[in-house]
mmCIF file of C-alpha atoms and ligand atoms in Angstrom:
data_model
loop_
_atom_site.group_PDB
_atom_site.id
_atom_site.type_symbol
_atom_site.label_atom_id
_atom_site.label_comp_id
_atom_site.label_asym_id
_atom_site.label_seq_id
_atom_site.Cartn_x
_atom_site.Cartn_y
_atom_site.Cartn_z
ATOM 1 C CA MET A 70 138.065 -7.051 -119.122
ATOM 2 C CA GLU A 71 141.083 -10.057 -118.671
ATOM 3 C CA LEU A 72 141.950 -10.808 -115.003
ATOM 4 C CA GLN A 73 145.004 -13.042 -113.792
ATOM 5 C CA PHE A 74 146.276 -13.679 -110.331
ATOM 6 C CA LEU A 75 150.181 -13.460 -109.860
ATOM 7 C CA GLY A 76 149.583 -14.659 -106.309
ATOM 8 C CA GLY A 77 147.159 -14.620 -103.445
ATOM 9 C CA ALA A 78 144.147 -15.828 -105.002
ATOM 10 C CA SER A 79 143.453 -18.757 -102.927
ATOM 11 C CA GLU A 80 146.081 -17.974 -100.100
ATOM 12 C CA ILE A 81 146.422 -15.225 -97.632
ATOM 13 C CA GLY A 82 149.856 -13.905 -99.090
ATOM 14 C CA SER A 83 151.977 -12.930 -102.209
ATOM 15 C CA LEU A 84 149.007 -11.060 -103.553
ATOM 16 C CA GLY A 85 149.505 -9.671 -106.871
ATOM 17 C CA LEU A 86 146.210 -8.906 -109.665
ATOM 18 C CA VAL A 87 146.802 -8.204 -113.578
ATOM 19 C CA VAL A 88 144.212 -6.174 -114.853
ATOM 20 C CA ARG A 89 144.217 -6.012 -118.810
ATOM 21 C CA ASP A 90 141.557 -4.105 -120.647
ATOM 22 C CA GLN A 91 141.099 -1.440 -123.544
ATOM 23 C CA GLY A 92 145.071 -2.278 -124.027
ATOM 24 C CA ARG A 93 145.837 -1.194 -120.849
ATOM 25 C CA THR A 94 147.568 -3.540 -118.060
ATOM 26 C CA ILE A 95 147.062 -2.721 -114.451
ATOM 27 C CA LEU A 96 148.902 -4.305 -111.298
ATOM 28 C CA PHE A 97 146.737 -4.366 -107.907
ATOM 29 C CA ASP A 98 149.167 -5.077 -105.274
ATOM 30 C CA TYR A 99 152.097 -7.177 -105.106
ATOM 31 C CA GLY A 100 153.448 -8.938 -102.101
ATOM 32 C CA ILE A 101 155.291 -11.562 -100.134
ATOM 33 C CA THR A 102 154.316 -14.596 -98.074
ATOM 34 C CA PRO A 103 156.944 -13.749 -95.115
ATOM 35 C CA SER A 104 157.419 -17.084 -94.223
ATOM 36 C CA ASP A 105 160.828 -18.330 -93.161
ATOM 37 C CA PRO A 106 162.180 -18.484 -96.207
ATOM 38 C CA PRO A 107 159.822 -16.328 -97.681
ATOM 39 C CA SER A 108 157.398 -17.232 -100.719
ATOM 40 C CA TYR A 109 157.091 -14.969 -104.081
ATOM 41 C CA PRO A 110 154.275 -14.343 -106.386
ATOM 42 C CA ARG A 111 154.961 -15.295 -110.258
ATOM 43 C CA PRO A 112 156.779 -12.717 -111.917
ATOM 44 C CA LEU A 113 155.401 -9.641 -113.440
ATOM 45 C CA PRO A 114 154.138 -9.267 -117.178
ATOM 46 C CA SER A 115 157.172 -7.032 -119.156
ATOM 47 C CA THR A 116 154.822 -3.869 -119.222
ATOM 48 C CA ILE A 117 152.444 -2.350 -116.402
ATOM 49 C CA ASP A 118 151.215 0.787 -117.622
ATOM 50 C CA ALA A 119 150.203 1.756 -113.505
ATOM 51 C CA ALA A 120 150.531 -0.286 -110.249
ATOM 52 C CA PHE A 121 148.102 0.472 -107.044
ATOM 53 C CA ILE A 122 149.123 -0.771 -103.676
ATOM 54 C CA SER A 123 146.400 -1.070 -101.144
ATOM 55 C CA HIS A 124 147.682 -0.797 -98.327
ATOM 56 C CA ALA A 125 151.582 -1.742 -96.427
ATOM 57 C CA HIS A 126 151.510 -5.171 -95.090
ATOM 58 C CA LEU A 127 154.249 -7.682 -96.408
ATOM 59 C CA ASP A 128 151.784 -9.800 -97.919
ATOM 60 C CA HIS A 129 149.808 -6.579 -100.139
ATOM 61 C CA THR A 130 153.459 -4.575 -101.011
ATOM 62 C CA GLY A 131 156.443 -6.629 -100.136
ATOM 63 C CA MET A 132 157.519 -6.972 -103.927
ATOM 64 C CA SER A 133 156.924 -3.191 -104.704
ATOM 65 C CA PRO A 134 160.735 -2.711 -105.508
ATOM 66 C CA ILE A 135 160.219 -5.562 -108.077
ATOM 67 C CA VAL A 136 157.996 -3.311 -109.862
ATOM 68 C CA SER A 137 160.265 -0.388 -109.973
ATOM 69 C CA ARG A 138 162.362 -2.593 -112.362
ATOM 70 C CA LEU A 139 159.832 -2.220 -115.045
ATOM 71 C CA PRO A 140 160.531 1.066 -116.901
ATOM 72 C CA LYS A 141 158.624 4.034 -116.107
ATOM 73 C CA THR A 142 155.695 2.091 -114.227
ATOM 74 C CA ARG A 143 154.302 4.644 -111.823
ATOM 75 C CA ILE A 144 152.959 3.012 -108.342
ATOM 76 C CA VAL A 145 150.118 4.476 -106.828
ATOM 77 C CA ALA A 146 149.747 4.431 -103.023
ATOM 78 C CA THR A 147 148.890 6.786 -100.434
ATOM 79 C CA ALA A 148 151.279 8.945 -98.486
ATOM 80 C CA VAL A 149 151.510 6.652 -95.493
ATOM 81 C CA THR A 150 151.472 3.494 -97.352
ATOM 82 C CA THR A 151 154.493 5.037 -99.558
ATOM 83 C CA ALA A 152 156.726 5.861 -96.021
ATOM 84 C CA VAL A 153 155.608 2.328 -94.635
ATOM 85 C CA THR A 154 156.541 0.139 -97.859
ATOM 86 C CA ASP A 155 159.942 1.577 -97.751
ATOM 87 C CA LEU A 156 160.559 0.990 -94.308
ATOM 88 C CA LEU A 157 159.355 -2.755 -94.647
ATOM 89 C CA ALA A 158 161.428 -3.263 -97.812
ATOM 90 C CA ARG A 159 164.482 -1.793 -96.324
ATOM 91 C CA ASP A 160 163.836 -4.084 -92.868
ATOM 92 C CA ASN A 161 163.260 -7.256 -95.082
ATOM 93 C CA LEU A 162 166.747 -6.888 -96.965
ATOM 94 C CA LYS A 163 168.157 -7.063 -93.176
ATOM 95 C CA VAL A 164 165.785 -9.910 -92.183
ATOM 96 C CA ALA A 165 167.238 -11.649 -95.202
ATOM 97 C CA ARG A 166 171.033 -11.250 -94.580
ATOM 98 C CA LEU A 167 170.117 -12.218 -91.016
ATOM 99 C CA GLU A 168 168.544 -15.339 -91.867
ATOM 100 C CA GLY A 169 170.965 -15.997 -94.732
ATOM 101 C CA TYR A 170 168.586 -16.186 -97.606
ATOM 102 C CA LEU A 171 168.956 -14.390 -101.144
ATOM 103 C CA PRO A 172 166.652 -11.019 -101.215
ATOM 104 C CA PRO A 173 164.391 -10.812 -104.200
ATOM 105 C CA TYR A 174 165.597 -7.208 -104.859
ATOM 106 C CA THR A 175 168.403 -4.884 -103.937
ATOM 107 C CA SER A 176 168.545 -1.598 -102.131
ATOM 108 C CA ASP A 177 169.109 0.200 -105.445
ATOM 109 C CA ASP A 178 165.593 -0.834 -106.247
ATOM 110 C CA ILE A 179 164.159 0.377 -103.003
ATOM 111 C CA GLN A 180 165.922 3.678 -104.154
ATOM 112 C CA THR A 181 164.139 3.221 -107.577
ATOM 113 C CA LEU A 182 160.746 2.520 -105.889
ATOM 114 C CA ARG A 183 160.894 6.006 -103.989
ATOM 115 C CA SER A 184 161.161 7.849 -107.139
ATOM 116 C CA ARG A 185 158.076 6.002 -108.952
ATOM 117 C CA PHE A 186 155.476 6.865 -106.220
ATOM 118 C CA THR A 187 152.517 8.492 -107.096
ATOM 119 C CA GLU A 188 150.348 9.605 -103.818
ATOM 120 C CA THR A 189 146.825 9.805 -103.469
ATOM 121 C CA ASP A 190 144.117 9.932 -100.807
ATOM 122 C CA PRO A 191 141.258 8.329 -100.004
ATOM 123 C CA GLY A 192 138.327 10.220 -101.101
ATOM 124 C CA GLY A 193 140.474 11.237 -104.534
ATOM 125 C CA SER A 194 141.385 9.736 -107.506
ATOM 126 C CA VAL A 195 143.852 9.243 -109.881
ATOM 127 C CA ARG A 196 144.305 9.550 -113.830
ATOM 128 C CA HIS A 197 147.395 8.365 -115.572
ATOM 129 C CA HIS A 198 147.990 7.135 -119.499
ATOM 130 C CA GLY A 199 144.109 7.364 -119.699
ATOM 131 C CA ILE A 200 143.709 5.074 -116.627
ATOM 132 C CA GLU A 201 141.286 6.355 -114.036
ATOM 133 C CA VAL A 202 141.292 4.973 -110.593
ATOM 134 C CA ASP A 203 139.136 6.335 -107.579
ATOM 135 C CA VAL A 204 140.433 5.781 -103.923
ATOM 136 C CA ALA A 205 138.471 4.833 -101.181
ATOM 137 C CA PRO A 206 139.314 4.254 -97.394
ATOM 138 C CA ALA A 207 139.409 0.451 -96.651
ATOM 139 C CA GLY A 208 139.448 0.982 -93.067
ATOM 140 C CA HIS A 209 141.955 -2.098 -91.942
ATOM 141 C CA ILE A 210 145.276 0.080 -90.766
ATOM 142 C CA PRO A 211 146.100 3.589 -91.365
ATOM 143 C CA GLY A 212 146.535 4.553 -95.532
ATOM 144 C CA ALA A 213 144.702 1.437 -96.323
ATOM 145 C CA ALA A 214 142.598 2.236 -100.059
ATOM 146 C CA MET A 215 139.946 0.711 -101.767
ATOM 147 C CA PHE A 216 140.490 0.965 -105.632
ATOM 148 C CA ARG A 217 137.938 1.346 -108.303
ATOM 149 C CA TYR A 218 139.174 1.350 -112.005
ATOM 150 C CA ARG A 219 136.946 2.935 -113.940
ATOM 151 C CA GLY A 220 137.296 0.806 -117.391
ATOM 152 C CA ALA A 221 134.526 -1.377 -119.890
ATOM 153 C CA LYS A 222 133.268 -1.830 -116.401
ATOM 154 C CA ASP A 223 133.938 -0.199 -113.245
ATOM 155 C CA LEU A 224 135.938 -2.882 -110.893
ATOM 156 C CA ILE A 225 136.588 -2.340 -107.234
ATOM 157 C CA PHE A 226 139.989 -3.982 -105.572
ATOM 158 C CA SER A 227 139.264 -4.199 -101.910
ATOM 159 C CA GLY A 228 142.523 -4.594 -100.471
ATOM 160 C CA ASP A 229 142.090 -5.723 -96.827
ATOM 161 C CA VAL A 230 138.964 -4.457 -95.475
ATOM 162 C CA LEU A 231 137.406 -3.373 -92.163
ATOM 163 C CA LEU A 232 133.850 -2.089 -91.976
ATOM 164 C CA GLN A 233 134.115 -1.258 -88.185
ATOM 165 C CA ALA A 234 135.956 1.770 -87.405
ATOM 166 C CA THR A 235 138.389 0.825 -84.967
ATOM 167 C CA HIS A 236 140.726 3.021 -81.677
ATOM 168 C CA LEU A 237 143.395 3.531 -85.147
ATOM 169 C CA VAL A 238 141.331 4.182 -88.202
ATOM 170 C CA PRO A 239 137.773 5.279 -89.131
ATOM 171 C CA ALA A 240 135.776 2.699 -91.104
ATOM 172 C CA ALA A 241 135.927 1.362 -94.706
ATOM 173 C CA GLU A 242 133.499 3.054 -97.316
ATOM 174 C CA PRO A 243 133.386 0.717 -100.139
ATOM 175 C CA PRO A 244 132.501 2.298 -103.496
ATOM 176 C CA LYS A 245 129.687 1.245 -106.103
ATOM 177 C CA GLY A 246 130.639 -0.753 -109.081
ATOM 178 C CA ASP A 247 130.262 -3.887 -111.061
ATOM 179 C CA VAL A 248 133.040 -6.014 -110.471
ATOM 180 C CA LEU A 249 134.216 -6.474 -106.907
ATOM 181 C CA VAL A 250 137.493 -8.361 -106.413
ATOM 182 C CA MET A 251 137.155 -8.932 -102.398
ATOM 183 C CA GLU A 252 139.575 -10.244 -99.915
ATOM 184 C CA SER A 253 137.938 -13.000 -98.113
ATOM 185 C CA THR A 254 140.386 -13.833 -94.799
ATOM 186 C CA TYR A 255 137.399 -14.437 -92.829
ATOM 187 C CA ALA A 256 134.930 -15.899 -95.117
ATOM 188 C CA GLY A 257 132.661 -18.532 -93.208
ATOM 189 C CA ARG A 258 133.794 -16.815 -89.750
ATOM 190 C CA GLU A 259 132.964 -14.309 -87.628
ATOM 191 C CA HIS A 260 134.416 -11.780 -84.931
ATOM 192 C CA PRO A 261 133.828 -11.718 -81.412
ATOM 193 C CA ASP A 262 132.667 -8.350 -80.275
ATOM 194 C CA ARG A 263 135.433 -6.313 -80.188
ATOM 195 C CA LYS A 264 134.530 -4.434 -77.023
ATOM 196 C CA VAL A 265 134.052 -7.806 -75.105
ATOM 197 C CA THR A 266 137.594 -8.791 -76.577
ATOM 198 C CA GLU A 267 139.331 -5.488 -75.467
ATOM 199 C CA ARG A 268 137.267 -5.702 -72.098
ATOM 200 C CA GLU A 269 138.985 -9.252 -71.634
ATOM 201 C CA PHE A 270 142.241 -8.243 -72.905
ATOM 202 C CA ARG A 271 142.662 -5.470 -70.464
ATOM 203 C CA GLU A 272 141.158 -7.839 -67.410
ATOM 204 C CA LYS A 273 143.882 -10.369 -68.257
ATOM 205 C CA VAL A 274 146.797 -7.444 -68.426
ATOM 206 C CA ALA A 275 145.442 -5.905 -65.133
ATOM 207 C CA GLU A 276 145.591 -9.585 -63.632
ATOM 208 C CA THR A 277 149.073 -10.150 -64.771
ATOM 209 C CA VAL A 278 150.273 -7.106 -63.292
ATOM 210 C CA ALA A 279 148.497 -7.367 -59.670
ATOM 211 C CA ARG A 280 149.923 -10.892 -59.468
ATOM 212 C CA GLY A 281 153.196 -9.662 -59.823
ATOM 213 C CA GLY A 282 153.846 -10.784 -63.451
ATOM 214 C CA GLN A 283 154.668 -9.173 -66.871
ATOM 215 C CA ALA A 284 152.092 -9.297 -69.641
ATOM 216 C CA ILE A 285 153.978 -9.798 -72.605
ATOM 217 C CA VAL A 286 152.017 -8.668 -75.739
ATOM 218 C CA PRO A 287 153.270 -9.515 -79.311
ATOM 219 C CA ALA A 288 152.031 -7.689 -82.184
ATOM 220 C CA PHE A 289 152.513 -7.129 -85.826
ATOM 221 C CA ALA A 290 154.277 -3.556 -86.310
ATOM 222 C CA VAL A 291 152.139 -2.055 -89.071
ATOM 223 C CA GLY A 292 148.787 -1.649 -87.481
ATOM 224 C CA ARG A 293 148.239 -4.226 -84.811
ATOM 225 C CA ALA A 294 150.782 -2.683 -82.056
ATOM 226 C CA GLN A 295 149.062 0.550 -82.680
ATOM 227 C CA GLU A 296 145.550 -0.423 -81.892
ATOM 228 C CA VAL A 297 146.814 -2.690 -79.019
ATOM 229 C CA LEU A 298 148.678 0.371 -77.448
ATOM 230 C CA LEU A 299 145.398 2.451 -77.823
ATOM 231 C CA ALA A 300 143.362 -0.467 -76.239
ATOM 232 C CA LEU A 301 145.553 0.089 -73.043
ATOM 233 C CA GLN A 302 145.294 4.045 -72.936
ATOM 234 C CA GLY A 303 144.467 5.096 -69.539
ATOM 235 C CA THR A 304 145.325 2.134 -67.772
ATOM 236 C CA GLY A 305 148.155 3.413 -65.713
ATOM 237 C CA HIS A 306 150.208 0.477 -66.331
ATOM 238 C CA ASP A 307 154.240 0.697 -66.641
ATOM 239 C CA ILE A 308 154.019 0.195 -70.298
ATOM 240 C CA TRP A 309 156.880 -0.440 -72.965
ATOM 241 C CA LEU A 310 157.105 -0.497 -76.902
ATOM 242 C CA ASP A 311 159.765 -2.264 -78.452
ATOM 243 C CA GLY A 312 160.549 -3.482 -82.106
ATOM 244 C CA MET A 313 159.552 -2.096 -85.189
ATOM 245 C CA ALA A 314 156.212 -0.679 -84.057
ATOM 246 C CA LYS A 315 158.677 2.501 -82.894
ATOM 247 C CA LYS A 316 159.005 3.508 -86.235
ATOM 248 C CA VAL A 317 155.410 2.946 -87.754
ATOM 249 C CA ASN A 318 154.304 5.206 -84.981
ATOM 250 C CA SER A 319 156.637 7.968 -85.896
ATOM 251 C CA ILE A 320 155.288 7.428 -89.666
ATOM 252 C CA TYR A 321 151.445 7.577 -88.475
ATOM 253 C CA LEU A 322 152.230 10.888 -86.279
ATOM 254 C CA ASN A 323 153.605 12.207 -89.295
ATOM 255 C CA HIS A 324 150.473 11.428 -91.544
ATOM 256 C CA PRO A 325 147.815 12.601 -88.669
ATOM 257 C CA ARG A 326 144.984 12.636 -91.470
ATOM 258 C CA TYR A 327 144.736 8.894 -91.873
ATOM 259 C CA LEU A 328 143.937 8.368 -87.786
ATOM 260 C CA ALA A 329 140.758 8.008 -86.503
ATOM 261 C CA ASP A 330 142.031 10.214 -83.716
ATOM 262 C CA SER A 331 145.570 11.602 -84.117
ATOM 263 C CA ARG A 332 146.063 13.640 -80.881
ATOM 264 C CA ARG A 333 144.446 10.627 -79.035
ATOM 265 C CA PHE A 334 147.208 8.733 -80.749
ATOM 266 C CA ARG A 335 149.790 10.953 -79.836
ATOM 267 C CA ARG A 336 148.977 11.093 -76.215
ATOM 268 C CA ALA A 337 149.023 6.692 -76.203
ATOM 269 C CA VAL A 338 152.422 6.833 -77.644
ATOM 270 C CA GLU A 339 153.949 9.828 -75.272
ATOM 271 C CA SER A 340 152.034 7.879 -72.357
ATOM 272 C CA VAL A 341 154.438 4.510 -72.906
ATOM 273 C CA HIS A 342 158.231 3.982 -72.896
ATOM 274 C CA THR A 343 160.092 3.220 -76.025
ATOM 275 C CA VAL A 344 162.985 0.942 -76.070
ATOM 276 C CA ALA A 345 165.810 2.820 -77.400
ATOM 277 C CA SER A 346 168.797 0.539 -76.612
ATOM 278 C CA SER A 347 169.896 -2.802 -75.290
ATOM 279 C CA GLU A 348 170.228 -1.850 -71.985
ATOM 280 C CA GLU A 349 166.656 -0.292 -72.077
ATOM 281 C CA ARG A 350 165.566 -3.783 -73.341
ATOM 282 C CA ARG A 351 167.438 -5.816 -70.487
ATOM 283 C CA HIS A 352 165.476 -2.991 -67.820
ATOM 284 C CA ALA A 353 162.227 -3.441 -69.780
ATOM 285 C CA ALA A 354 162.645 -7.216 -69.943
ATOM 286 C CA ARG A 355 163.188 -6.934 -66.099
ATOM 287 C CA GLU A 356 161.031 -4.322 -64.675
ATOM 288 C CA GLY A 357 158.342 -3.427 -67.447
ATOM 289 C CA GLU A 358 155.231 -4.668 -66.737
ATOM 290 C CA VAL A 359 153.425 -4.766 -69.855
ATOM 291 C CA ILE A 360 155.463 -5.143 -73.278
ATOM 292 C CA ILE A 361 154.150 -4.780 -76.928
ATOM 293 C CA THR A 362 156.760 -5.958 -79.052
ATOM 294 C CA THR A 363 157.320 -7.628 -82.678
ATOM 295 C CA GLY A 364 157.554 -10.291 -83.741
ATOM 296 C CA GLY A 365 153.981 -10.923 -83.485
ATOM 297 C CA MET A 366 154.336 -14.690 -84.219
ATOM 298 C CA LEU A 367 157.239 -15.463 -82.200
ATOM 299 C CA ASP A 368 159.621 -16.284 -84.639
ATOM 300 C CA GLY A 369 162.417 -13.517 -83.942
ATOM 301 C CA GLY A 370 162.301 -10.002 -82.863
ATOM 302 C CA PRO A 371 162.620 -8.608 -79.450
ATOM 303 C CA VAL A 372 159.511 -10.601 -78.515
ATOM 304 C CA LEU A 373 162.038 -13.498 -77.806
ATOM 305 C CA THR A 374 164.360 -11.882 -74.928
ATOM 306 C CA TYR A 375 161.024 -10.764 -72.868
ATOM 307 C CA ILE A 376 159.801 -14.350 -73.219
ATOM 308 C CA ALA A 377 163.659 -15.767 -72.487
ATOM 309 C CA GLU A 378 163.451 -14.017 -68.946
ATOM 310 C CA HIS A 379 159.415 -14.873 -67.958
ATOM 311 C CA TYR A 380 158.956 -17.880 -69.619
ATOM 312 C CA LYS A 381 159.155 -19.989 -65.974
ATOM 313 C CA ASP A 382 157.036 -17.448 -64.389
ATOM 314 C CA PRO A 383 153.389 -18.757 -63.874
ATOM 315 C CA ARG A 384 152.871 -15.089 -62.787
ATOM 316 C CA SER A 385 153.397 -13.730 -66.461
ATOM 317 C CA SER A 386 151.366 -13.946 -69.453
ATOM 318 C CA ILE A 387 152.096 -14.165 -73.197
ATOM 319 C CA LEU A 388 148.731 -12.348 -74.821
ATOM 320 C CA LEU A 389 148.589 -12.885 -78.489
ATOM 321 C CA THR A 390 147.237 -10.280 -80.749
ATOM 322 C CA GLY A 391 147.018 -11.724 -84.073
ATOM 323 C CA PHE A 392 146.870 -14.260 -86.776
ATOM 324 C CA GLN A 393 149.313 -17.352 -86.367
ATOM 325 C CA VAL A 394 150.205 -18.957 -89.511
ATOM 326 C CA ASP A 395 150.963 -22.510 -89.475
ATOM 327 C CA GLY A 396 154.507 -23.513 -88.682
ATOM 328 C CA SER A 397 155.107 -20.272 -86.691
ATOM 329 C CA ASN A 398 156.399 -20.328 -83.008
ATOM 330 C CA GLY A 399 152.898 -18.637 -82.198
ATOM 331 C CA ARG A 400 150.815 -21.429 -83.372
ATOM 332 C CA GLN A 401 153.044 -24.223 -81.876
ATOM 333 C CA LEU A 402 152.978 -22.402 -78.582
ATOM 334 C CA ILE A 403 149.048 -22.158 -79.018
ATOM 335 C CA ASP A 404 148.483 -26.009 -80.411
ATOM 336 C CA GLN A 405 151.267 -27.468 -78.461
ATOM 337 C CA GLY A 406 152.425 -25.331 -75.770
ATOM 338 C CA THR A 407 156.092 -25.086 -76.996
ATOM 339 C CA ILE A 408 158.298 -22.911 -78.984
ATOM 340 C CA THR A 409 161.237 -23.183 -80.602
ATOM 341 C CA VAL A 410 164.038 -20.947 -80.637
ATOM 342 C CA ASP A 411 167.626 -21.819 -82.067
ATOM 343 C CA GLY A 412 166.786 -25.275 -82.373
ATOM 344 C CA VAL A 413 165.877 -25.494 -78.824
ATOM 345 C CA THR A 414 162.263 -26.063 -77.797
ATOM 346 C CA ILE A 415 160.683 -24.768 -74.597
ATOM 347 C CA ARG A 416 157.675 -25.110 -72.807
ATOM 348 C CA PRO A 417 156.461 -21.673 -71.340
ATOM 349 C CA GLU A 418 154.953 -22.257 -67.791
ATOM 350 C CA CYS A 419 153.540 -18.499 -68.226
ATOM 351 C CA GLU A 420 150.093 -18.352 -68.835
ATOM 352 C CA VAL A 421 149.304 -17.978 -72.758
ATOM 353 C CA LEU A 422 145.707 -16.567 -74.529
ATOM 354 C CA LYS A 423 145.134 -15.145 -77.709
ATOM 355 C CA PHE A 424 142.955 -12.215 -78.533
ATOM 356 C CA ASP A 425 141.023 -11.374 -81.397
ATOM 357 C CA PHE A 426 142.270 -7.947 -82.468
ATOM 358 C CA SER A 427 141.736 -8.717 -86.316
ATOM 359 C CA ALA A 428 141.416 -5.945 -88.794
ATOM 360 C CA HIS A 429 139.649 -7.869 -91.533
ATOM 361 C CA ALA A 430 135.850 -7.893 -92.028
ATOM 362 C CA GLY A 431 133.980 -11.055 -90.702
ATOM 363 C CA HIS A 432 131.773 -12.893 -92.747
ATOM 364 C CA SER A 433 128.544 -11.181 -92.341
ATOM 365 C CA ASP A 434 130.503 -7.833 -93.007
ATOM 366 C CA LEU A 435 131.722 -9.115 -95.932
ATOM 367 C CA ILE A 436 128.221 -9.900 -97.393
ATOM 368 C CA ARG A 437 127.356 -6.407 -96.780
ATOM 369 C CA ILE A 438 130.240 -5.111 -98.375
ATOM 370 C CA VAL A 439 129.481 -7.348 -101.712
ATOM 371 C CA ARG A 440 125.678 -5.652 -101.328
ATOM 372 C CA ASP A 441 126.555 -2.024 -100.777
ATOM 373 C CA THR A 442 129.022 -1.932 -104.194
ATOM 374 C CA GLY A 443 126.127 -3.466 -105.950
ATOM 375 C CA ALA A 444 128.562 -5.596 -108.095
ATOM 376 C CA LYS A 445 126.992 -7.935 -109.998
ATOM 377 C CA THR A 446 130.770 -10.122 -110.260
ATOM 378 C CA LEU A 447 132.464 -11.018 -107.426
ATOM 379 C CA VAL A 448 135.826 -12.447 -107.775
ATOM 380 C CA LEU A 449 137.131 -13.637 -104.058
ATOM 381 C CA MET A 450 140.650 -13.574 -103.285
ATOM 382 C CA HIS A 451 143.016 -13.393 -100.481
ATOM 383 C CA GLY A 452 140.910 -16.265 -98.396
ATOM 384 C CA ASP A 453 141.466 -20.261 -98.071
ATOM 385 C CA GLN A 454 137.738 -20.511 -97.151
ATOM 386 C CA ARG A 455 136.484 -18.791 -99.713
ATOM 387 C CA GLU A 456 133.837 -21.623 -100.801
ATOM 388 C CA ALA A 457 131.748 -20.473 -97.422
ATOM 389 C CA LEU A 458 131.618 -16.832 -98.835
ATOM 390 C CA ALA A 459 130.580 -18.339 -102.349
ATOM 391 C CA ASP A 460 127.618 -20.507 -101.139
ATOM 392 C CA ALA A 461 126.264 -17.654 -99.220
ATOM 393 C CA LEU A 462 126.184 -15.526 -102.434
ATOM 394 C CA ARG A 463 125.664 -17.490 -105.185
ATOM 395 C CA GLY A 464 122.113 -16.996 -106.167
ATOM 396 C CA GLU A 465 122.635 -13.178 -105.971
ATOM 397 C CA LEU A 466 125.490 -12.756 -108.367
ATOM 398 C CA ASP A 467 128.276 -14.313 -110.127
ATOM 399 C CA VAL A 468 130.955 -15.479 -108.184
ATOM 400 C CA VAL A 469 134.562 -16.455 -109.299
ATOM 401 C CA LEU A 470 137.034 -18.419 -107.239
ATOM 402 C CA PRO A 471 140.102 -17.804 -109.466
ATOM 403 C CA GLU A 472 143.048 -19.665 -109.247
ATOM 404 C CA ASN A 473 146.906 -18.245 -109.481
ATOM 405 C CA GLY A 474 148.044 -18.046 -112.856
ATOM 406 C CA HIS A 475 144.678 -18.527 -114.487
ATOM 407 C CA ARG A 476 143.435 -15.889 -116.972
ATOM 408 C CA PHE A 477 140.103 -14.990 -116.883
ATOM 409 C CA GLU A 478 137.151 -12.732 -118.474
ATOM 410 C CA VAL A 479 134.871 -10.924 -115.874
HETATM 411 ZN ZN1 ZN B 214 146.700 -6.108 -94.542
#
């Protein structure tokens, strides 16, 4: 069985894995790196018998419309992943137009993509052109799947995985297999206790509101905004939700079986105000106690409106809830205390804090996943500190640290 990463082997972004086995060519994920401008994985082979998309984050699914250019390739994903992929692809075209770079695909490609999806469910199996793949829940975000390809060997592709259940999604259930291709975002790092993080987060929000400020909570639209919404459920604050998360909420509510508790999620969504117009945004910016909004890394989106209104107010706070990539405004804010908007650098005087709401397994949970699968070979991907995990596991099984483009046998 031959493997080749088109991207995402030793970095977080632009993931794509080609597996060649018994005359078949299979693709797992095809994503972008949402930098400004974005970067893309290597080109696809000329034929792919079937493609499997683990979940609807841009680094895993952002290039799906390109896959639909191959004649007849079916693209397998859960129903919620197909719906959010469509939303992200259309939003990407809009962002490309606004930022002035050439998008990698057209709206016609997105149209074709819709007709190429084959929907599946965690717990199910897919057979297509003699290819048999089992689907297992990956935790992480609604609809996220791990795949087990039954070929010359049983190969598991983890996508992004979280062993612990969250407010939003049930825990991952890793399948058994011979070869495990696993993400390693948090190799060498552990997360703080989630309950403690959430308590501190709620306390900081309450403190901000009590002193008359606004708590601005930048959050990624797909998964994070919803988890934060649930973490704030029942606090009684005047909460406003802005940005693409509103559309993602509707998709999640239309696919309740992917949620840990769909009734609870519906109550949480109904208990907050959603910003539906620029007038409402102005009102929310002035009057809202808590704002949950995109962009999660402060590089664009409605969050900048709220920051512009409150950055001089020491009673207010910016409470980051996600990974801040190097070069982003969020990273600059943490490291240097400034953000740059339209070439102008400002130094917010409000409080700035970061909370770890990560939906990726930490180091020891990654080791647990490896052991639970019973794999004899581990291929580490989707991480920039893979050695930490490789060092911890080398005595137990074969560990491969592939580089992009390199073809290797397992
Ligand atoms: Zn993800």
